mmCIF file of C-alpha atoms in Angstrom:
data_model
loop_
_atom_site.group_PDB
_atom_site.id
_atom_site.type_symbol
_atom_site.label_atom_id
_atom_site.label_comp_id
_atom_site.label_asym_id
_atom_site.label_seq_id
_atom_site.Cartn_x
_atom_site.Cartn_y
_atom_site.Cartn_z
ATOM 1 C CA UNK A 1 1.731 10.215 -29.296
ATOM 2 C CA UNK A 2 0.741 12.336 -26.289
ATOM 3 C CA UNK A 3 2.155 10.154 -23.561
ATOM 4 C CA UNK A 4 5.094 10.860 -21.257
ATOM 5 C CA UNK A 5 8.381 10.914 -23.157
ATOM 6 C CA UNK A 6 11.894 10.536 -21.805
ATOM 7 C CA UNK A 7 15.250 11.102 -23.383
ATOM 8 C CA UNK A 8 17.625 9.436 -23.734
ATOM 9 C CA UNK A 9 16.307 5.867 -23.424
ATOM 10 C CA UNK A 10 19.696 4.456 -22.634
ATOM 11 C CA UNK A 11 22.830 6.048 -21.224
ATOM 12 C CA UNK A 12 26.156 4.395 -20.531
ATOM 13 C CA UNK A 13 28.681 6.482 -18.645
ATOM 14 C CA UNK A 14 31.852 6.056 -16.657
ATOM 15 C CA UNK A 15 31.983 6.423 -12.917
ATOM 16 C CA UNK A 16 32.504 10.057 -11.926
ATOM 17 C CA UNK A 17 30.777 11.570 -15.000
ATOM 18 C CA UNK A 18 27.692 13.758 -14.851
ATOM 19 C CA UNK A 19 24.510 12.792 -16.683
ATOM 20 C CA UNK A 20 21.263 14.559 -17.433
ATOM 21 C CA UNK A 21 17.915 13.081 -18.250
ATOM 22 C CA UNK A 22 14.930 14.817 -19.725
ATOM 23 C CA UNK A 23 11.205 14.182 -19.229
ATOM 24 C CA UNK A 24 8.266 15.675 -21.168
ATOM 25 C CA UNK A 25 5.023 15.061 -19.337
ATOM 26 C CA UNK A 26 1.530 14.795 -20.792
ATOM 27 C CA UNK A 27 0.928 18.387 -21.878
ATOM 28 C CA UNK A 28 -2.010 19.291 -19.530
ATOM 29 C CA UNK A 29 -0.523 17.529 -16.472
ATOM 30 C CA UNK A 30 0.695 19.904 -13.789
ATOM 31 C CA UNK A 31 2.286 17.245 -11.588
ATOM 32 C CA UNK A 32 5.512 15.527 -12.474
ATOM 33 C CA UNK A 33 7.350 12.696 -10.587
ATOM 34 C CA UNK A 34 10.701 11.019 -10.848
ATOM 35 C CA UNK A 35 11.150 7.416 -9.661
ATOM 36 C CA UNK A 36 14.039 4.990 -9.711
ATOM 37 C CA UNK A 37 13.687 1.278 -10.427
ATOM 38 C CA UNK A 38 16.380 -1.285 -9.964
ATOM 39 C CA UNK A 39 16.160 -4.817 -11.293
ATOM 40 C CA UNK A 40 13.547 -6.958 -9.669
ATOM 41 C CA UNK A 41 12.157 -4.031 -7.593
ATOM 42 C CA UNK A 42 9.213 -1.713 -7.845
ATOM 43 C CA UNK A 43 9.671 1.951 -8.654
ATOM 44 C CA UNK A 44 10.980 4.072 -5.783
ATOM 45 C CA UNK A 45 9.968 7.694 -5.430
ATOM 46 C CA UNK A 46 12.687 10.368 -5.885
ATOM 47 C CA UNK A 47 10.895 13.717 -6.175
ATOM 48 C CA UNK A 48 7.712 15.463 -7.174
ATOM 49 C CA UNK A 49 6.902 18.780 -8.830
ATOM 50 C CA UNK A 50 3.673 20.698 -8.937
ATOM 51 C CA UNK A 51 4.087 23.050 -11.812
ATOM 52 C CA UNK A 52 7.598 24.486 -11.374
ATOM 53 C CA UNK A 53 7.736 23.970 -7.581
ATOM 54 C CA UNK A 54 9.608 20.953 -6.240
ATOM 55 C CA UNK A 55 7.396 20.068 -3.244
ATOM 56 C CA UNK A 56 8.752 16.749 -2.035
ATOM 57 C CA UNK A 57 12.060 14.896 -2.129
ATOM 58 C CA UNK A 58 12.893 11.415 -0.996
ATOM 59 C CA UNK A 59 15.936 10.565 1.131
ATOM 60 C CA UNK A 60 17.077 8.660 -1.873
ATOM 61 C CA UNK A 61 17.774 11.886 -3.587
ATOM 62 C CA UNK A 62 21.337 12.446 -2.363
ATOM 63 C CA UNK A 63 23.215 15.726 -2.853
ATOM 64 C CA UNK A 64 24.503 14.446 -6.139
ATOM 65 C CA UNK A 65 21.041 14.432 -7.614
ATOM 66 C CA UNK A 66 19.208 17.543 -8.693
ATOM 67 C CA UNK A 67 15.878 17.964 -10.533
ATOM 68 C CA UNK A 68 14.361 21.015 -12.140
ATOM 69 C CA UNK A 69 11.180 21.908 -13.957
ATOM 70 C CA UNK A 70 11.932 25.507 -14.870
ATOM 71 C CA UNK A 71 8.699 26.441 -16.728
ATOM 72 C CA UNK A 72 6.363 23.921 -15.314
ATOM 73 C CA UNK A 73 6.517 21.793 -18.450
ATOM 74 C CA UNK A 74 9.489 19.518 -19.075
ATOM 75 C CA UNK A 75 11.791 18.408 -16.275
ATOM 76 C CA UNK A 76 15.492 17.429 -16.053
ATOM 77 C CA UNK A 77 17.178 15.112 -13.606
ATOM 78 C CA UNK A 78 20.914 15.469 -13.255
ATOM 79 C CA UNK A 79 23.267 13.065 -11.475
ATOM 80 C CA UNK A 80 26.725 14.426 -10.665
ATOM 81 C CA UNK A 81 29.775 12.314 -10.112
ATOM 82 C CA UNK A 82 27.950 9.084 -10.933
ATOM 83 C CA UNK A 83 28.600 5.893 -8.999
ATOM 84 C CA UNK A 84 28.038 2.309 -9.986
ATOM 85 C CA UNK A 85 25.144 2.179 -7.524
ATOM 86 C CA UNK A 86 23.308 4.755 -9.601
ATOM 87 C CA UNK A 87 22.797 2.195 -12.285
ATOM 88 C CA UNK A 88 19.086 1.861 -12.618
ATOM 89 C CA UNK A 89 15.971 2.681 -14.702
ATOM 90 C CA UNK A 90 14.919 6.338 -14.121
ATOM 91 C CA UNK A 91 11.240 6.750 -14.633
ATOM 92 C CA UNK A 92 9.301 9.893 -15.004
ATOM 93 C CA UNK A 93 5.518 10.060 -14.449
ATOM 94 C CA UNK A 94 2.884 12.810 -14.693
ATOM 95 C CA UNK A 95 -0.599 13.336 -13.408
ATOM 96 C CA UNK A 96 -3.438 15.832 -13.124
ATOM 97 C CA UNK A 97 -4.772 17.063 -9.763
ATOM 98 C CA UNK A 98 -6.143 15.877 -7.478
ATOM 99 C CA UNK A 99 -3.702 14.312 -5.124
ATOM 100 C CA UNK A 100 -3.262 10.557 -5.330
ATOM 101 C CA UNK A 101 -4.667 10.236 -8.811
ATOM 102 C CA UNK A 102 -3.403 8.203 -11.728
ATOM 103 C CA UNK A 103 0.228 8.617 -12.519
ATOM 104 C CA UNK A 104 1.193 7.905 -16.150
ATOM 105 C CA UNK A 105 4.743 6.713 -16.628
ATOM 106 C CA UNK A 106 7.190 7.287 -19.451
ATOM 107 C CA UNK A 107 9.379 4.546 -20.954
ATOM 108 C CA UNK A 108 12.269 5.266 -18.682
ATOM 109 C CA UNK A 109 15.937 6.022 -19.094
ATOM 110 C CA UNK A 110 18.224 3.048 -18.444
ATOM 111 C CA UNK A 111 21.458 4.271 -16.857
ATOM 112 C CA UNK A 112 24.571 2.043 -16.741
ATOM 113 C CA UNK A 113 27.581 3.351 -14.890
ATOM 114 C CA UNK A 114 30.786 1.487 -15.617
ATOM 115 C CA UNK B 1 7.034 5.176 5.507
ATOM 116 C CA UNK B 2 4.362 3.058 3.924
ATOM 117 C CA UNK B 3 5.250 -0.560 3.132
ATOM 118 C CA UNK B 4 3.436 -2.479 0.422
ATOM 119 C CA UNK B 5 3.789 -6.260 0.574
ATOM 120 C CA UNK B 6 3.068 -8.087 -2.668
ATOM 121 C CA UNK B 7 2.778 -11.811 -3.296
ATOM 122 C CA UNK B 8 3.587 -14.114 -4.945
ATOM 123 C CA UNK B 9 6.938 -13.082 -6.348
ATOM 124 C CA UNK B 10 6.326 -15.252 -9.431
ATOM 125 C CA UNK B 11 3.396 -17.026 -10.886
ATOM 126 C CA UNK B 12 3.017 -19.508 -13.675
ATOM 127 C CA UNK B 13 -0.451 -20.084 -15.031
ATOM 128 C CA UNK B 14 -1.857 -22.164 -17.916
ATOM 129 C CA UNK B 15 -3.567 -20.343 -20.696
ATOM 130 C CA UNK B 16 -7.215 -19.792 -19.795
ATOM 131 C CA UNK B 17 -6.601 -20.074 -16.071
ATOM 132 C CA UNK B 18 -7.014 -17.444 -13.321
ATOM 133 C CA UNK B 19 -3.982 -15.442 -12.102
ATOM 134 C CA UNK B 20 -4.313 -13.962 -8.582
ATOM 135 C CA UNK B 21 -1.878 -11.424 -7.121
ATOM 136 C CA UNK B 22 -2.234 -10.069 -3.570
ATOM 137 C CA UNK B 23 -1.170 -6.787 -1.902
ATOM 138 C CA UNK B 24 -1.272 -5.494 1.627
ATOM 139 C CA UNK B 25 -0.560 -1.963 2.684
ATOM 140 C CA UNK B 26 -0.132 -0.205 6.041
ATOM 141 C CA UNK B 27 -1.793 3.181 6.370
ATOM 142 C CA UNK B 28 -2.787 5.847 3.989
ATOM 143 C CA UNK B 29 -4.885 8.968 4.098
ATOM 144 C CA UNK B 30 -5.942 8.577 0.522
ATOM 145 C CA UNK B 31 -8.121 5.926 -1.173
ATOM 146 C CA UNK B 32 -6.743 5.199 -4.609
ATOM 147 C CA UNK B 33 -4.993 1.868 -5.377
ATOM 148 C CA UNK B 34 -3.581 1.143 -8.855
ATOM 149 C CA UNK B 35 -2.128 -1.906 -10.497
ATOM 150 C CA UNK B 36 0.529 -1.504 -13.180
ATOM 151 C CA UNK B 37 1.681 -3.854 -15.792
ATOM 152 C CA UNK B 38 5.300 -3.703 -16.976
ATOM 153 C CA UNK B 39 7.050 -5.390 -19.896
ATOM 154 C CA UNK B 40 10.765 -5.761 -20.035
ATOM 155 C CA UNK B 41 12.521 -2.577 -20.979
ATOM 156 C CA UNK B 42 9.226 -0.490 -20.757
ATOM 157 C CA UNK B 43 7.762 1.797 -18.157
ATOM 158 C CA UNK B 44 4.862 0.674 -16.009
ATOM 159 C CA UNK B 45 1.490 1.104 -17.618
ATOM 160 C CA UNK B 46 -1.674 1.587 -15.648
ATOM 161 C CA UNK B 47 -3.797 -1.581 -15.802
ATOM 162 C CA UNK B 48 -6.707 -0.905 -13.491
ATOM 163 C CA UNK B 49 -7.305 1.122 -10.348
ATOM 164 C CA UNK B 50 -9.909 1.283 -7.571
ATOM 165 C CA UNK B 51 -11.173 3.885 -5.179
ATOM 166 C CA UNK B 52 -12.524 1.795 -2.289
ATOM 167 C CA UNK B 53 -15.994 3.266 -2.137
ATOM 168 C CA UNK B 54 -16.568 -0.012 -3.829
ATOM 169 C CA UNK B 55 -15.143 -3.404 -2.840
ATOM 170 C CA UNK B 56 -14.660 -4.693 -6.425
ATOM 171 C CA UNK B 57 -13.969 -3.132 -9.817
ATOM 172 C CA UNK B 58 -13.928 -5.084 -13.070
ATOM 173 C CA UNK B 59 -12.581 -4.078 -16.468
ATOM 174 C CA UNK B 60 -12.717 -6.778 -19.066
ATOM 175 C CA UNK B 61 -10.707 -9.784 -17.787
ATOM 176 C CA UNK B 62 -9.182 -7.805 -14.881
ATOM 177 C CA UNK B 63 -10.790 -7.446 -11.523
ATOM 178 C CA UNK B 64 -9.593 -5.675 -8.311
ATOM 179 C CA UNK B 65 -10.961 -6.915 -5.018
ATOM 180 C CA UNK B 66 -10.530 -4.563 -2.048
ATOM 181 C CA UNK B 67 -10.852 -5.313 1.648
ATOM 182 C CA UNK B 68 -10.424 -1.982 3.466
ATOM 183 C CA UNK B 69 -10.660 -3.308 7.001
ATOM 184 C CA UNK B 70 -7.884 -5.813 6.289
ATOM 185 C CA UNK B 71 -5.883 -3.250 4.194
ATOM 186 C CA UNK B 72 -5.513 -5.751 1.477
ATOM 187 C CA UNK B 73 -6.382 -5.786 -2.295
ATOM 188 C CA UNK B 74 -5.920 -8.241 -5.078
ATOM 189 C CA UNK B 75 -5.712 -8.479 -8.765
ATOM 190 C CA UNK B 76 -7.569 -11.242 -10.619
ATOM 191 C CA UNK B 77 -6.824 -12.014 -14.266
ATOM 192 C CA UNK B 78 -9.450 -14.189 -15.765
ATOM 193 C CA UNK B 79 -8.893 -16.368 -18.909
ATOM 194 C CA UNK B 80 -5.129 -15.566 -18.645
ATOM 195 C CA UNK B 81 -3.458 -15.266 -22.021
ATOM 196 C CA UNK B 82 0.315 -15.507 -23.069
ATOM 197 C CA UNK B 83 0.162 -11.837 -23.812
ATOM 198 C CA UNK B 84 -0.490 -11.195 -20.100
ATOM 199 C CA UNK B 85 3.006 -12.455 -19.356
ATOM 200 C CA UNK B 86 4.671 -9.488 -17.629
ATOM 201 C CA UNK B 87 5.543 -8.060 -14.226
ATOM 202 C CA UNK B 88 2.633 -6.636 -12.226
ATOM 203 C CA UNK B 89 3.006 -4.058 -9.476
ATOM 204 C CA UNK B 90 0.474 -2.855 -6.902
ATOM 205 C CA UNK B 91 0.840 0.587 -5.330
ATOM 206 C CA UNK B 92 -0.593 2.491 -2.405
ATOM 207 C CA UNK B 93 -0.497 6.281 -1.941
ATOM 208 C CA UNK B 94 1.727 7.877 0.602
ATOM 209 C CA UNK B 95 0.228 9.910 3.517
ATOM 210 C CA UNK B 96 0.751 13.054 1.473
ATOM 211 C CA UNK B 97 -0.783 11.571 -1.553
ATOM 212 C CA UNK B 98 2.156 12.911 -3.618
ATOM 213 C CA UNK B 99 3.837 9.601 -4.310
ATOM 214 C CA UNK B 100 3.025 5.958 -4.533
ATOM 215 C CA UNK B 101 4.672 3.142 -2.779
ATOM 216 C CA UNK B 102 5.039 0.106 -4.992
ATOM 217 C CA UNK B 103 5.157 -3.540 -4.186
ATOM 218 C CA UNK B 104 8.176 -5.598 -5.278
ATOM 219 C CA UNK B 105 6.342 -7.023 -8.255
ATOM 220 C CA UNK B 106 4.932 -10.332 -9.470
ATOM 221 C CA UNK B 107 6.320 -11.920 -12.623
ATOM 222 C CA UNK B 108 3.502 -13.663 -14.338
ATOM 223 C CA UNK B 109 4.129 -16.300 -17.060
ATOM 224 C CA UNK B 110 1.162 -17.664 -18.908
ATOM 225 C CA UNK B 111 1.966 -20.992 -20.606
ATOM 226 C CA UNK B 112 0.224 -21.599 -23.823
#
């Protein structure tokens, strides 16, 4: 399967712990996005990479959140000192240039903070 | 910040009927408007998208109608099937084009 993959699919953690999620985009896609989706809502943008450069971040991305895409391929999203309000589905998407083109989403990582 | 207003919040349709979901956006510098379909526990999957150099795009049973002057677009699902039961999201690009703003979703139930 050559779609966007995410790992893990589910993560349960205790408040205050750190968690890291991984996203592998479609191989030829140079753009990678992270979104967060809470129950009953549409995805909300967190951050965007073009190759290895992080070019845009949402105000939703607090200091406890950090994302990397070190070699312009896979990406990681880390949440430090998790809070119950961080419980959500974290979605990764990728796309080719040009700007505002089709974004293909992965299956998501469901985070539950106890 | 772009706001995307989607309606209705939920929709129940008989098998074979027409499902219509509406979206309105504010401003954008880019012309690309997708609809996504999402099943429980899955990520959103692109269903159909339009670049409004045309006012309508049809793919199989799915049609997008676009009204650029009104900043509105809609999804029509013809001959709705129980397998279409899912949540549908419209999206509009941001002014940078680097992200999409999503509607709040429409939960569609197609009754056999």
